[in-house]
Structure formats: structure tokens, C-alpha cells
Amino acid sequence: MFRLTERQSRRPLPAILGAGILLLAALLASPAAMAQNVDRLFARWLAGDLWKEAQARGISAATFNAALGGVKPNLELPDLVLPGESAPRGGVQHQAEFRAPAAYFRHVEGVVAGGRRLARRHAATLAAVERRYGVPRGIVLAIWGRESGFGSASIPHDAFEVLATKAFLSTRKAMFREEVLAALEMVERRGVRPETMRSSWAGALGQPQFLPTSYLRYAVDFDGDDRADIWNSVPDTLASIANYLASHGWLAGRDWGFEVIVPPGVSCTLEGPDQGRPIADWAAMGVVRMGGRAFPVHELRGEGYLMMPAGRRGPAFLVTPNFYRLKDYNESDLYALFVGHAADRIMYGDIVFAAPWQPVDRLSRADIATLQRALQARGHDVGGADGLAGFKTRRSIGRWQEQAGRPATCFPDEDLVRDLR
């Protein structure tokens, strides 16, 4: 167990941890010996490296000890590279099955039902949040429900254990180093008690699931007790979510998007936030709102973007810049679509996707990564071979299909994986 001593708090910063120590760690074969060695290296890193930067940022020894004094590395966390190893144990997670987009919406009913109930219970707070930040209450409720089950989800981890372990051992050390330092600042300057800082396995905090840097920038005291308590206060949680979106550029008065019918003459390769045009122009191309309803007049001059998460095998949408503010919260297209769809249902009733999610081939993420590398080799920008079919991958598939004289589906399948190997 680590604890910063008086002598350590005054010790000059060592230049480097010895390479020989890391080599020794690599040579220790037994798991128990490896864990003990990692514990020693971790304690040395805390005292000789992290403490010095924390001290330079104005963190006191008392705060450092209170937050990290009892912390040991948690080697059960994912994405860790142990000393002497060059990659995470288990390798890159490309073997998991690539999920059909429809699977993402299986739990939307619970978010909608909870959102409707809590919209009534917290109506006054939600109205005040909406007035101040310009973010619709349905959006705030949908994010609250998606992130933490409206505060009911288990948040099982000690945040300092997670953040410090990842700052020392993960593949994204620099990012988590900033986060653990921000967490120390939360204790030093914002009055958050270390023992209350519960997080996910990824270090996300409280009901909005903010990383510490986001807490420092966006967490709000909305209940007037001089503390931004995103663990226990509903007003603080709701306002903090809205403040995050508003600070990222949420456009008050605009919708997030609309389900549409994309005619065969409009290519699915036009998808993406870099191919926007006024919604009136999309309408002139034959893109119509599902159900025959007109687009709101105030939206026609605003920029819209085609979004087809399952290509031609599922619903299509024209989304606004606000859709990408939801992606600032979580970069997944499907996350943003889930939030927007749930918000509409919370506020306006039992809206369902009109177009069906068609069956798709069962592929692994390794299959998708293989497909992505093959498209890269042919000059397509797929956004990286990560095993996830984002919009760049989807439209690259469509462009290759069009070049090959095939109908463009803009979605991966077994035939494509085989033909592009």
C-alpha cells in the first residue's frame, strides 16, 4: 500500500525509472510475483513521478495521500500493458461479434418509461435547466437514463484506483495522467471527498458519467448548496448534462434530426458530417420525411447531414448539427441516435422507426477490420481499421460497390469480406 512520506514529499524528481527495473519485471514469471513487482513500481511512480507533477499544480501532500494513499493497481481492468510486455493482454479486442445496429435499441423502452416518469417528477427543475441552457428536457433525460439508469446503475469502482492504474499501465497513459491529476484538483479545489468518487471501469464519474476533466469544465451546482454533486443531486446532474451540451455548441431551437426516405437516386455514399447541405436542398433531391410530414419551416435553411447507420439495410436520417453535439458526449453514431430517438419518445409519445432494421450477416470485429484494411489498400478513407463500421467505413463500402458496378448498400456483409480479401 502506498503512502507519501514527509521525506518523499520533499524529494527531487528522479530523471527516469531504471530500465533494469522494467526488465526485471518482465522476467518475473509467476502472476503473484508480477503483481508484487507492479505494486512496487506503481508506488515508486506515485511518489517519484506523479506526486511531483501534482505538487507543481498546487496539490497538497494531504490531498495526495487522502486520494491515493491506499491505492494499489487494479490489474483486472482492461487495456493494461504490464511491465515488460508490449501489448494489452488478450490483444486488440477484434474478436467480439460486430453488433447489428438494431441490437443497440433493445433497452430503449426502459429509458423512455423512466424518462416520462421523471419528466413529471422533476418538471420544475427540467424547465429551469432548459431555460438556462437551451437544451430540451427530453435530451437531458435520455442521456441521464442511458448513462446511469437515472442514477440507479451501480458505479462500482474507486475512481482513483481506476485512473491511477490506467495512468501507469494503460495504452493511453497520457490521457489518464491528465484525468488523475484533474481528479486530485477536484479534491483540492472543489471540495469533493475522495471516498465519494465512484466511477466506471473507464474512470467516468457519477450519474452523467463525466471524466474528471469534464467535471472541472462542465459540472454545475444547480441546487444552491455550493457543490457540484453529480453523484447524489438530481438538479446538479441534469444541469451538468445540459451545460456540457451547451458548452459544445448545442443550437437552441433546432431539432436533432428526422427519419427520412432516401430515394434510390440519392447515393448512400453522401453520408457524413463533411457532406452537409441545407435541408431544403436534400428535399429538392427527393429526400422526404418519413410519414409524408413536411420538415419544419425553421429547419429548411439549416444544414443537414445524411446518416444511415445500417446503410440501405435500416432507417435513414437527416440530422442537424445537434446530432454531433450528442456525439461529443459519446462518439458513437448509434449512441447519438439512441438519445435523440428516446428523447422524442419521452416528449412526444410512442414514435417508432418506420423503416425496419433488416437482418445483417454475423461478422466479427476482426472481419470488419480486415475489410477496412482492404479498402484502405484501395485508397479509401475508412477512419481507421478498428473493427467498427463508422460512417467513413460505410460510405467507403458504398463507393467501392459503385465502382465495381454493384448496388451500393453502404454496409458490410460476408460477400464483401470475401471479395475484398
PDB file of N, CA and C in Angstrom, residues 332-421:
ATOM      1  N   SER A 332     -20.197   7.502 -30.591  1.00  0.00           N
ATOM      2  CA  SER A 332     -20.918   6.517 -31.386  1.00  0.00           C
ATOM      3  C   SER A 332     -22.124   7.134 -32.095  1.00  0.00           C
ATOM      4  N   ASP A 333     -22.264   6.850 -33.400  1.00  0.00           N
ATOM      5  CA  ASP A 333     -23.467   7.253 -34.130  1.00  0.00           C
ATOM      6  C   ASP A 333     -24.712   6.682 -33.467  1.00  0.00           C
ATOM      7  N   LEU A 334     -24.636   5.416 -33.068  1.00  0.00           N
ATOM      8  CA  LEU A 334     -25.806   4.757 -32.510  1.00  0.00           C
ATOM      9  C   LEU A 334     -26.170   5.330 -31.144  1.00  0.00           C
ATOM     10  N   TYR A 335     -25.167   5.736 -30.361  1.00  0.00           N
ATOM     11  CA  TYR A 335     -25.457   6.396 -29.086  1.00  0.00           C
ATOM     12  C   TYR A 335     -26.259   7.671 -29.340  1.00  0.00           C
ATOM     13  N   ALA A 336     -25.789   8.506 -30.249  1.00  0.00           N
ATOM     14  CA  ALA A 336     -26.478   9.768 -30.521  1.00  0.00           C
ATOM     15  C   ALA A 336     -27.888   9.510 -31.044  1.00  0.00           C
ATOM     16  N   LEU A 337     -28.040   8.493 -31.896  1.00  0.00           N
ATOM     17  CA  LEU A 337     -29.364   8.158 -32.414  1.00  0.00           C
ATOM     18  C   LEU A 337     -30.263   7.633 -31.299  1.00  0.00           C
ATOM     19  N   PHE A 338     -29.715   6.815 -30.405  1.00  0.00           N
ATOM     20  CA  PHE A 338     -30.481   6.316 -29.262  1.00  0.00           C
ATOM     21  C   PHE A 338     -31.010   7.482 -28.431  1.00  0.00           C
ATOM     22  N   VAL A 339     -30.149   8.431 -28.120  1.00  0.00           N
ATOM     23  CA  VAL A 339     -30.548   9.567 -27.285  1.00  0.00           C
ATOM     24  C   VAL A 339     -31.625  10.396 -27.978  1.00  0.00           C
ATOM     25  N   GLY A 340     -31.408  10.708 -29.249  1.00  0.00           N
ATOM     26  CA  GLY A 340     -32.400  11.503 -29.958  1.00  0.00           C
ATOM     27  C   GLY A 340     -33.740  10.797 -30.059  1.00  0.00           C
ATOM     28  N   HIS A 341     -33.710   9.518 -30.383  1.00  0.00           N
ATOM     29  CA  HIS A 341     -34.946   8.737 -30.519  1.00  0.00           C
ATOM     30  C   HIS A 341     -35.665   8.614 -29.175  1.00  0.00           C
ATOM     31  N   ALA A 342     -34.906   8.289 -28.113  1.00  0.00           N
ATOM     32  CA  ALA A 342     -35.517   8.177 -26.785  1.00  0.00           C
ATOM     33  C   ALA A 342     -36.107   9.509 -26.339  1.00  0.00           C
ATOM     34  N   ALA A 343     -35.400  10.608 -26.629  1.00  0.00           N
ATOM     35  CA  ALA A 343     -35.902  11.934 -26.255  1.00  0.00           C
ATOM     36  C   ALA A 343     -37.225  12.232 -26.942  1.00  0.00           C
ATOM     37  N   ASP A 344     -37.327  11.908 -28.225  1.00  0.00           N
ATOM     38  CA  ASP A 344     -38.589  12.133 -28.943  1.00  0.00           C
ATOM     39  C   ASP A 344     -39.723  11.326 -28.321  1.00  0.00           C
ATOM     40  N   ARG A 345     -39.424  10.102 -27.949  1.00  0.00           N
ATOM     41  CA  ARG A 345     -40.477   9.253 -27.382  1.00  0.00           C
ATOM     42  C   ARG A 345     -40.860   9.701 -25.973  1.00  0.00           C
ATOM     43  N   ILE A 346     -39.897  10.176 -25.204  1.00  0.00           N
ATOM     44  CA  ILE A 346     -40.210  10.700 -23.877  1.00  0.00           C
ATOM     45  C   ILE A 346     -41.167  11.885 -23.981  1.00  0.00           C
ATOM     46  N   MET A 347     -40.925  12.752 -24.950  1.00  0.00           N
ATOM     47  CA  MET A 347     -41.681  14.004 -25.028  1.00  0.00           C
ATOM     48  C   MET A 347     -42.939  13.911 -25.893  1.00  0.00           C
ATOM     49  N   TYR A 348     -42.923  13.063 -26.933  1.00  0.00           N
ATOM     50  CA  TYR A 348     -43.987  13.151 -27.937  1.00  0.00           C
ATOM     51  C   TYR A 348     -44.788  11.870 -28.124  1.00  0.00           C
ATOM     52  N   GLY A 349     -44.507  10.821 -27.362  1.00  0.00           N
ATOM     53  CA  GLY A 349     -45.315   9.616 -27.477  1.00  0.00           C
ATOM     54  C   GLY A 349     -44.594   8.474 -28.150  1.00  0.00           C
ATOM     55  N   ASP A 350     -45.359   7.450 -28.512  1.00  0.00           N
ATOM     56  CA  ASP A 350     -44.784   6.191 -28.986  1.00  0.00           C
ATOM     57  C   ASP A 350     -44.377   6.276 -30.446  1.00  0.00           C
ATOM     58  N   ILE A 351     -43.318   7.026 -30.683  1.00  0.00           N
ATOM     59  CA  ILE A 351     -42.732   7.118 -32.016  1.00  0.00           C
ATOM     60  C   ILE A 351     -41.836   5.900 -32.212  1.00  0.00           C
ATOM     61  N   VAL A 352     -41.949   5.240 -33.340  1.00  0.00           N
ATOM     62  CA  VAL A 352     -41.071   4.111 -33.643  1.00  0.00           C
ATOM     63  C   VAL A 352     -40.401   4.369 -34.985  1.00  0.00           C
ATOM     64  N   PHE A 353     -39.285   3.685 -35.208  1.00  0.00           N
ATOM     65  CA  PHE A 353     -38.657   3.781 -36.517  1.00  0.00           C
ATOM     66  C   PHE A 353     -39.603   3.174 -37.549  1.00  0.00           C
ATOM     67  N   ALA A 354     -39.891   3.930 -38.594  1.00  0.00           N
ATOM     68  CA  ALA A 354     -40.822   3.454 -39.617  1.00  0.00           C
ATOM     69  C   ALA A 354     -40.177   2.413 -40.516  1.00  0.00           C
ATOM     70  N   ALA A 355     -38.921   2.636 -40.893  1.00  0.00           N
ATOM     71  CA  ALA A 355     -38.221   1.652 -41.720  1.00  0.00           C
ATOM     72  C   ALA A 355     -37.662   0.549 -40.832  1.00  0.00           C
ATOM     73  N   PRO A 356     -37.711  -0.705 -41.279  1.00  0.00           N
ATOM     74  CA  PRO A 356     -37.223  -1.804 -40.437  1.00  0.00           C
ATOM     75  C   PRO A 356     -35.703  -1.895 -40.449  1.00  0.00           C
ATOM     76  N   TRP A 357     -35.163  -2.423 -39.351  1.00  0.00           N
ATOM     77  CA  TRP A 357     -33.758  -2.828 -39.326  1.00  0.00           C
ATOM     78  C   TRP A 357     -33.695  -4.220 -39.951  1.00  0.00           C
ATOM     79  N   GLN A 358     -33.140  -4.334 -41.136  1.00  0.00           N
ATOM     80  CA  GLN A 358     -33.094  -5.620 -41.824  1.00  0.00           C
ATOM     81  C   GLN A 358     -32.020  -6.522 -41.215  1.00  0.00           C
ATOM     82  N   PRO A 359     -32.175  -7.842 -41.345  1.00  0.00           N
ATOM     83  CA  PRO A 359     -31.131  -8.749 -40.854  1.00  0.00           C
ATOM     84  C   PRO A 359     -29.806  -8.472 -41.549  1.00  0.00           C
ATOM     85  N   VAL A 360     -28.728  -8.607 -40.789  1.00  0.00           N
ATOM     86  CA  VAL A 360     -27.385  -8.412 -41.343  1.00  0.00           C
ATOM     87  C   VAL A 360     -26.552  -9.638 -41.031  1.00  0.00           C
ATOM     88  N   ASP A 361     -25.504  -9.856 -41.815  1.00  0.00           N
ATOM     89  CA  ASP A 361     -24.639 -11.017 -41.620  1.00  0.00           C
ATOM     90  C   ASP A 361     -23.908 -10.924 -40.286  1.00  0.00           C
ATOM     91  N   ARG A 362     -23.686 -12.080 -39.660  1.00  0.00           N
ATOM     92  CA  ARG A 362     -22.939 -12.123 -38.410  1.00  0.00           C
ATOM     93  C   ARG A 362     -21.447 -12.093 -38.729  1.00  0.00           C
ATOM     94  N   LEU A 363     -20.832 -11.004 -38.368  1.00  0.00           N
ATOM     95  CA  LEU A 363     -19.402 -10.809 -38.610  1.00  0.00           C
ATOM     96  C   LEU A 363     -18.717 -10.490 -37.291  1.00  0.00           C
ATOM     97  N   SER A 364     -17.435 -10.796 -37.216  1.00  0.00           N
ATOM     98  CA  SER A 364     -16.652 -10.382 -36.052  1.00  0.00           C
ATOM     99  C   SER A 364     -16.037  -9.021 -36.326  1.00  0.00           C
ATOM    100  N   ARG A 365     -15.582  -8.385 -35.264  1.00  0.00           N
ATOM    101  CA  ARG A 365     -14.853  -7.127 -35.464  1.00  0.00           C
ATOM    102  C   ARG A 365     -13.578  -7.363 -36.251  1.00  0.00           C
ATOM    103  N   ALA A 366     -13.007  -8.556 -36.138  1.00  0.00           N
ATOM    104  CA  ALA A 366     -11.822  -8.875 -36.947  1.00  0.00           C
ATOM    105  C   ALA A 366     -12.179  -8.878 -38.431  1.00  0.00           C
ATOM    106  N   ASP A 367     -13.382  -9.380 -38.776  1.00  0.00           N
ATOM    107  CA  ASP A 367     -13.821  -9.347 -40.172  1.00  0.00           C
ATOM    108  C   ASP A 367     -13.941  -7.906 -40.667  1.00  0.00           C
ATOM    109  N   ILE A 368     -14.523  -7.058 -39.832  1.00  0.00           N
ATOM    110  CA  ILE A 368     -14.681  -5.654 -40.230  1.00  0.00           C
ATOM    111  C   ILE A 368     -13.310  -5.000 -40.395  1.00  0.00           C
ATOM    112  N   ALA A 369     -12.385  -5.288 -39.478  1.00  0.00           N
ATOM    113  CA  ALA A 369     -11.044  -4.711 -39.582  1.00  0.00           C
ATOM    114  C   ALA A 369     -10.349  -5.182 -40.854  1.00  0.00           C
ATOM    115  N   THR A 370     -10.534  -6.455 -41.219  1.00  0.00           N
ATOM    116  CA  THR A 370      -9.966  -6.973 -42.473  1.00  0.00           C
ATOM    117  C   THR A 370     -10.533  -6.218 -43.663  1.00  0.00           C
ATOM    118  N   LEU A 371     -11.841  -6.022 -43.651  1.00  0.00           N
ATOM    119  CA  LEU A 371     -12.499  -5.267 -44.718  1.00  0.00           C
ATOM    120  C   LEU A 371     -11.966  -3.839 -44.786  1.00  0.00           C
ATOM    121  N   GLN A 372     -11.799  -3.218 -43.633  1.00  0.00           N
ATOM    122  CA  GLN A 372     -11.290  -1.845 -43.597  1.00  0.00           C
ATOM    123  C   GLN A 372      -9.877  -1.753 -44.172  1.00  0.00           C
ATOM    124  N   ARG A 373      -9.022  -2.700 -43.807  1.00  0.00           N
ATOM    125  CA  ARG A 373      -7.652  -2.664 -44.347  1.00  0.00           C
ATOM    126  C   ARG A 373      -7.646  -2.867 -45.859  1.00  0.00           C
ATOM    127  N   ALA A 374      -8.531  -3.726 -46.363  1.00  0.00           N
ATOM    128  CA  ALA A 374      -8.608  -3.941 -47.808  1.00  0.00           C
ATOM    129  C   ALA A 374      -9.069  -2.667 -48.519  1.00  0.00           C
ATOM    130  N   LEU A 375     -10.030  -1.959 -47.928  1.00  0.00           N
ATOM    131  CA  LEU A 375     -10.474  -0.707 -48.535  1.00  0.00           C
ATOM    132  C   LEU A 375      -9.390   0.366 -48.455  1.00  0.00           C
ATOM    133  N   GLN A 376      -8.664   0.412 -47.344  1.00  0.00           N
ATOM    134  CA  GLN A 376      -7.538   1.343 -47.235  1.00  0.00           C
ATOM    135  C   GLN A 376      -6.520   1.085 -48.332  1.00  0.00           C
ATOM    136  N   ALA A 377      -6.235  -0.180 -48.580  1.00  0.00           N
ATOM    137  CA  ALA A 377      -5.254  -0.536 -49.614  1.00  0.00           C
ATOM    138  C   ALA A 377      -5.715  -0.094 -50.992  1.00  0.00           C
ATOM    139  N   ARG A 378      -7.005   0.103 -51.163  1.00  0.00           N
ATOM    140  CA  ARG A 378      -7.547   0.568 -52.445  1.00  0.00           C
ATOM    141  C   ARG A 378      -7.760   2.081 -52.456  1.00  0.00           C
ATOM    142  N   GLY A 379      -7.239   2.764 -51.449  1.00  0.00           N
ATOM    143  CA  GLY A 379      -7.264   4.215 -51.429  1.00  0.00           C
ATOM    144  C   GLY A 379      -8.433   4.856 -50.733  1.00  0.00           C
ATOM    145  N   HIS A 380      -9.222   4.082 -49.996  1.00  0.00           N
ATOM    146  CA  HIS A 380     -10.394   4.635 -49.310  1.00  0.00           C
ATOM    147  C   HIS A 380     -10.034   5.066 -47.892  1.00  0.00           C
ATOM    148  N   ASP A 381     -10.663   6.138 -47.442  1.00  0.00           N
ATOM    149  CA  ASP A 381     -10.511   6.608 -46.073  1.00  0.00           C
ATOM    150  C   ASP A 381     -11.625   6.007 -45.234  1.00  0.00           C
ATOM    151  N   VAL A 382     -11.287   4.986 -44.441  1.00  0.00           N
ATOM    152  CA  VAL A 382     -12.288   4.293 -43.625  1.00  0.00           C
ATOM    153  C   VAL A 382     -12.288   4.779 -42.188  1.00  0.00           C
ATOM    154  N   GLY A 383     -11.415   5.724 -41.862  1.00  0.00           N
ATOM    155  CA  GLY A 383     -11.362   6.228 -40.495  1.00  0.00           C
ATOM    156  C   GLY A 383     -10.582   5.356 -39.547  1.00  0.00           C
ATOM    157  N   GLY A 384      -9.803   4.397 -40.071  1.00  0.00           N
ATOM    158  CA  GLY A 384      -9.007   3.515 -39.219  1.00  0.00           C
ATOM    159  C   GLY A 384      -9.575   2.111 -39.180  1.00  0.00           C
ATOM    160  N   ALA A 385      -8.683   1.117 -39.138  1.00  0.00           N
ATOM    161  CA  ALA A 385      -9.095  -0.294 -39.121  1.00  0.00           C
ATOM    162  C   ALA A 385      -9.352  -0.732 -37.689  1.00  0.00           C
ATOM    163  N   ASP A 386     -10.462  -0.273 -37.125  1.00  0.00           N
ATOM    164  CA  ASP A 386     -10.768  -0.521 -35.719  1.00  0.00           C
ATOM    165  C   ASP A 386     -11.845  -1.575 -35.504  1.00  0.00           C
ATOM    166  N   GLY A 387     -12.345  -2.164 -36.588  1.00  0.00           N
ATOM    167  CA  GLY A 387     -13.377  -3.179 -36.452  1.00  0.00           C
ATOM    168  C   GLY A 387     -14.769  -2.628 -36.219  1.00  0.00           C
ATOM    169  N   LEU A 388     -14.932  -1.316 -36.354  1.00  0.00           N
ATOM    170  CA  LEU A 388     -16.226  -0.665 -36.156  1.00  0.00           C
ATOM    171  C   LEU A 388     -16.626   0.042 -37.453  1.00  0.00           C
ATOM    172  N   ALA A 389     -17.830  -0.192 -37.905  1.00  0.00           N
ATOM    173  CA  ALA A 389     -18.260   0.344 -39.200  1.00  0.00           C
ATOM    174  C   ALA A 389     -18.882   1.724 -39.025  1.00  0.00           C
ATOM    175  N   GLY A 390     -18.030   2.741 -38.842  1.00  0.00           N
ATOM    176  CA  GLY A 390     -18.497   4.114 -38.766  1.00  0.00           C
ATOM    177  C   GLY A 390     -18.849   4.659 -40.132  1.00  0.00           C
ATOM    178  N   PHE A 391     -19.219   5.938 -40.171  1.00  0.00           N
ATOM    179  CA  PHE A 391     -19.728   6.481 -41.426  1.00  0.00           C
ATOM    180  C   PHE A 391     -18.670   6.471 -42.524  1.00  0.00           C
ATOM    181  N   LYS A 392     -17.396   6.650 -42.181  1.00  0.00           N
ATOM    182  CA  LYS A 392     -16.365   6.623 -43.220  1.00  0.00           C
ATOM    183  C   LYS A 392     -16.212   5.236 -43.820  1.00  0.00           C
ATOM    184  N   THR A 393     -16.333   4.222 -42.974  1.00  0.00           N
ATOM    185  CA  THR A 393     -16.285   2.848 -43.484  1.00  0.00           C
ATOM    186  C   THR A 393     -17.519   2.558 -44.326  1.00  0.00           C
ATOM    187  N   ARG A 394     -18.687   2.960 -43.846  1.00  0.00           N
ATOM    188  CA  ARG A 394     -19.918   2.673 -44.581  1.00  0.00           C
ATOM    189  C   ARG A 394     -19.900   3.305 -45.969  1.00  0.00           C
ATOM    190  N   ARG A 395     -19.530   4.554 -46.049  1.00  0.00           N
ATOM    191  CA  ARG A 395     -19.564   5.184 -47.373  1.00  0.00           C
ATOM    192  C   ARG A 395     -18.420   4.694 -48.261  1.00  0.00           C
ATOM    193  N   SER A 396     -17.296   4.278 -47.670  1.00  0.00           N
ATOM    194  CA  SER A 396     -16.220   3.677 -48.472  1.00  0.00           C
ATOM    195  C   SER A 396     -16.679   2.366 -49.085  1.00  0.00           C
ATOM    196  N   ILE A 397     -17.442   1.590 -48.312  1.00  0.00           N
ATOM    197  CA  ILE A 397     -18.025   0.368 -48.876  1.00  0.00           C
ATOM    198  C   ILE A 397     -18.904   0.719 -50.066  1.00  0.00           C
ATOM    199  N   GLY A 398     -19.766   1.728 -49.892  1.00  0.00           N
ATOM    200  CA  GLY A 398     -20.654   2.123 -50.983  1.00  0.00           C
ATOM    201  C   GLY A 398     -19.892   2.598 -52.212  1.00  0.00           C
ATOM    202  N   ARG A 399     -18.819   3.343 -52.001  1.00  0.00           N
ATOM    203  CA  ARG A 399     -18.043   3.830 -53.148  1.00  0.00           C
ATOM    204  C   ARG A 399     -17.384   2.676 -53.887  1.00  0.00           C
ATOM    205  N   TRP A 400     -16.860   1.718 -53.137  1.00  0.00           N
ATOM    206  CA  TRP A 400     -16.257   0.551 -53.801  1.00  0.00           C
ATOM    207  C   TRP A 400     -17.324  -0.222 -54.557  1.00  0.00           C
ATOM    208  N   GLN A 401     -18.508  -0.394 -53.957  1.00  0.00           N
ATOM    209  CA  GLN A 401     -19.583  -1.111 -54.637  1.00  0.00           C
ATOM    210  C   GLN A 401     -19.987  -0.406 -55.922  1.00  0.00           C
ATOM    211  N   GLU A 402     -20.081   0.907 -55.883  1.00  0.00           N
ATOM    212  CA  GLU A 402     -20.451   1.650 -57.089  1.00  0.00           C
ATOM    213  C   GLU A 402     -19.372   1.513 -58.163  1.00  0.00           C
ATOM    214  N   GLN A 403     -18.107   1.590 -57.748  1.00  0.00           N
ATOM    215  CA  GLN A 403     -17.007   1.440 -58.707  1.00  0.00           C
ATOM    216  C   GLN A 403     -16.997   0.048 -59.333  1.00  0.00           C
ATOM    217  N   ALA A 404     -17.432  -0.938 -58.559  1.00  0.00           N
ATOM    218  CA  ALA A 404     -17.457  -2.321 -59.050  1.00  0.00           C
ATOM    219  C   ALA A 404     -18.737  -2.637 -59.819  1.00  0.00           C
ATOM    220  N   GLY A 405     -19.608  -1.656 -59.979  1.00  0.00           N
ATOM    221  CA  GLY A 405     -20.854  -1.873 -60.702  1.00  0.00           C
ATOM    222  C   GLY A 405     -21.903  -2.617 -59.913  1.00  0.00           C
ATOM    223  N   ARG A 406     -21.792  -2.577 -58.578  1.00  0.00           N
ATOM    224  CA  ARG A 406     -22.747  -3.262 -57.719  1.00  0.00           C
ATOM    225  C   ARG A 406     -23.719  -2.253 -57.098  1.00  0.00           C
ATOM    226  N   PRO A 407     -24.882  -2.718 -56.686  1.00  0.00           N
ATOM    227  CA  PRO A 407     -25.771  -1.823 -55.932  1.00  0.00           C
ATOM    228  C   PRO A 407     -25.092  -1.435 -54.615  1.00  0.00           C
ATOM    229  N   ALA A 408     -25.134  -0.168 -54.310  1.00  0.00           N
ATOM    230  CA  ALA A 408     -24.460   0.312 -53.102  1.00  0.00           C
ATOM    231  C   ALA A 408     -25.363   0.113 -51.888  1.00  0.00           C
ATOM    232  N   THR A 409     -24.887  -0.718 -50.951  1.00  0.00           N
ATOM    233  CA  THR A 409     -25.608  -0.909 -49.690  1.00  0.00           C
ATOM    234  C   THR A 409     -24.992  -0.094 -48.556  1.00  0.00           C
ATOM    235  N   CYS A 410     -23.709   0.256 -48.677  1.00  0.00           N
ATOM    236  CA  CYS A 410     -23.001   1.022 -47.641  1.00  0.00           C
ATOM    237  C   CYS A 410     -23.029   0.304 -46.289  1.00  0.00           C
ATOM    238  N   PHE A 411     -22.895  -1.029 -46.330  1.00  0.00           N
ATOM    239  CA  PHE A 411     -22.862  -1.789 -45.082  1.00  0.00           C
ATOM    240  C   PHE A 411     -22.121  -3.100 -45.321  1.00  0.00           C
ATOM    241  N   PRO A 412     -21.342  -3.556 -44.317  1.00  0.00           N
ATOM    242  CA  PRO A 412     -20.536  -4.767 -44.517  1.00  0.00           C
ATOM    243  C   PRO A 412     -21.381  -6.040 -44.533  1.00  0.00           C
ATOM    244  N   ASP A 413     -20.903  -7.017 -45.300  1.00  0.00           N
ATOM    245  CA  ASP A 413     -21.518  -8.347 -45.292  1.00  0.00           C
ATOM    246  C   ASP A 413     -20.457  -9.387 -45.628  1.00  0.00           C
ATOM    247  N   GLU A 414     -20.828 -10.662 -45.543  1.00  0.00           N
ATOM    248  CA  GLU A 414     -19.871 -11.745 -45.757  1.00  0.00           C
ATOM    249  C   GLU A 414     -19.281 -11.708 -47.158  1.00  0.00           C
ATOM    250  N   ASP A 415     -20.106 -11.419 -48.162  1.00  0.00           N
ATOM    251  CA  ASP A 415     -19.602 -11.388 -49.539  1.00  0.00           C
ATOM    252  C   ASP A 415     -18.528 -10.319 -49.707  1.00  0.00           C
ATOM    253  N   LEU A 416     -18.738  -9.156 -49.100  1.00  0.00           N
ATOM    254  CA  LEU A 416     -17.741  -8.092 -49.206  1.00  0.00           C
ATOM    255  C   LEU A 416     -16.428  -8.502 -48.556  1.00  0.00           C
ATOM    256  N   VAL A 417     -16.511  -9.085 -47.372  1.00  0.00           N
ATOM    257  CA  VAL A 417     -15.291  -9.527 -46.687  1.00  0.00           C
ATOM    258  C   VAL A 417     -14.540 -10.526 -47.554  1.00  0.00           C
ATOM    259  N   ARG A 418     -15.270 -11.468 -48.144  1.00  0.00           N
ATOM    260  CA  ARG A 418     -14.634 -12.479 -49.004  1.00  0.00           C
ATOM    261  C   ARG A 418     -14.046 -11.842 -50.268  1.00  0.00           C
ATOM    262  N   ASP A 419     -14.804 -10.993 -50.921  1.00  0.00           N
ATOM    263  CA  ASP A 419     -14.375 -10.433 -52.214  1.00  0.00           C
ATOM    264  C   ASP A 419     -13.222  -9.453 -52.076  1.00  0.00           C
ATOM    265  N   LEU A 420     -13.108  -8.806 -50.916  1.00  0.00           N
ATOM    266  CA  LEU A 420     -12.058  -7.793 -50.741  1.00  0.00           C
ATOM    267  C   LEU A 420     -10.819  -8.321 -50.042  1.00  0.00           C
ATOM    268  N   ARG A 421     -10.796  -9.573 -49.683  1.00  0.00           N
ATOM    269  CA  ARG A 421      -9.607 -10.118 -49.005  1.00  0.00           C
ATOM    270  C   ARG A 421      -8.386 -10.006 -49.903  1.00  0.00           C
TER     271      ARG A 421
END
